[in-house]
C-alpha angles and dihedrals in degrees: 000000000000130000095267094051094100141125119265113274120244088253092055092048093048091051088056091056095252124124110256116248116249111249121217122249125271126020090331087067096052109125115232116265097224093188092056093046093047093046093049090058101037097045095052107042093109095055099045097101121099110238114216091200087067102035099050101048092042095051096040094044093048092049093046093049091046095052093042091052090046089054088051091052089053099042106034113098098203107088095213094048090045091051092050090049088051091053091051089049092051093050095045094045089046090058092045091048094051091066082084085079091057092049090062094056110033118086112266090241097044097091111023112216095004096110092049093046093047092050092047096047103030117004100052097038089051091043090238105108118181092258086078092066107022112092089015107063093050088063087062088060096048107116095226095043105045111113094002131109087265092061109099092200103048136086125160090245093161089061097048132091121290092247091057094075100057089041090051091052099042096048086069089071088071094052098097091052090049091049091050092051091046097052100034100041117008100045095047091046090047089057088069100027109058096192090054091046090053092047093049091050095047097043109020109033101077135071092232134139099199108097090201093061117113118187122226120231116272118253140198119342092356091059089056090050090050091054095054095041092050091046091051094046093047093047090050094047092050091047092050092051092046093048092047092049093049100038118014138326092209098089091048093049091050090047090051090051092051094047090046089058089048090051091048091052090051092048091051089049089051090053091061100034089092138015088238093214101131117110098204105290121131108256137215116244090253089051089052090049093051090048088055131072139236119189102188127176138325086049091099098184094055095091088061099050096029105033130166093043097306092126083077095055096140091051088049088060089057094046108023094170096051108116114244094244091061099049096087092053091044089053092050093051095047093048091049092049100044098036129200121331094032126136087248092060090057090068093060122096136182104238152312102289097051089051093050089047091051092050093047092050090050091056090053095056116106114252 
């Protein structure tokens, strides 16, 4: 989907002599701002190509720094220095891991070898191969699915109970243990127990937050990718458990702690990626944009908690295929063209804490 892939506006329909459809209340009923959607596409055509000279060094450098810092956290004797090294590892591996988001949007031929290299160096070692996002995240961008029960990445968090937010964040700390159990036990068992294999695929093969989501079986070339990625992740998980049992559990426990911090960072970012105010209605593209969040400069910490362009998450919903390295320039052009007071400006926020505060206040409102 691109920004111009929208339904006709009520004005367009009326001009054709047809009664305009009645839009639902709230953000789902926001008419599309055709000027914003058109400008987003037309102003950015020349920066819409993924540049390998940016992708490769960024991904490889992030992974190298992350693994080097993880080694430091394991090997350094001083507890404070080891802890600081662990924090660096979590931040660097977080950035490396979030290239999985780019893999779901760039054309499969745009960066030859990048998907394979990322899976080999990041996805499989962290037990999060690209199969867990590809074919799932794109459903979140489907115009008729976003914010509905068919969206794997949406829950009306702003309309839930106050305790749901800390629970949502803290459950991420258990993610590395869950991934280890999945790859070392459930996937190998599923290879010989078809009902378990089907259950694991439907319920435990996607990075989703919607408990109602059920994944369809993989097909064609993607099914072949799934086989090799699952084989690699299971082999790695079993090796790590064998080595830990025969040598020392300390490296694995430190690795789990680092990945838990990475997962927590990502879960906090997820909390503020949207306003989470939709109650299940299909939304216009402008409604989706306004339910999503940009945190542009001068929010100087945003590149740490929302790396690889995810600080421009609302803009990403207008231009899903725009490479991460072009989002800052795309944002600058659109702001300069549309000026202050535009619909686009309404998707921009100051930082992480105000967004968390807004979401928390929303959960405390009487329903």
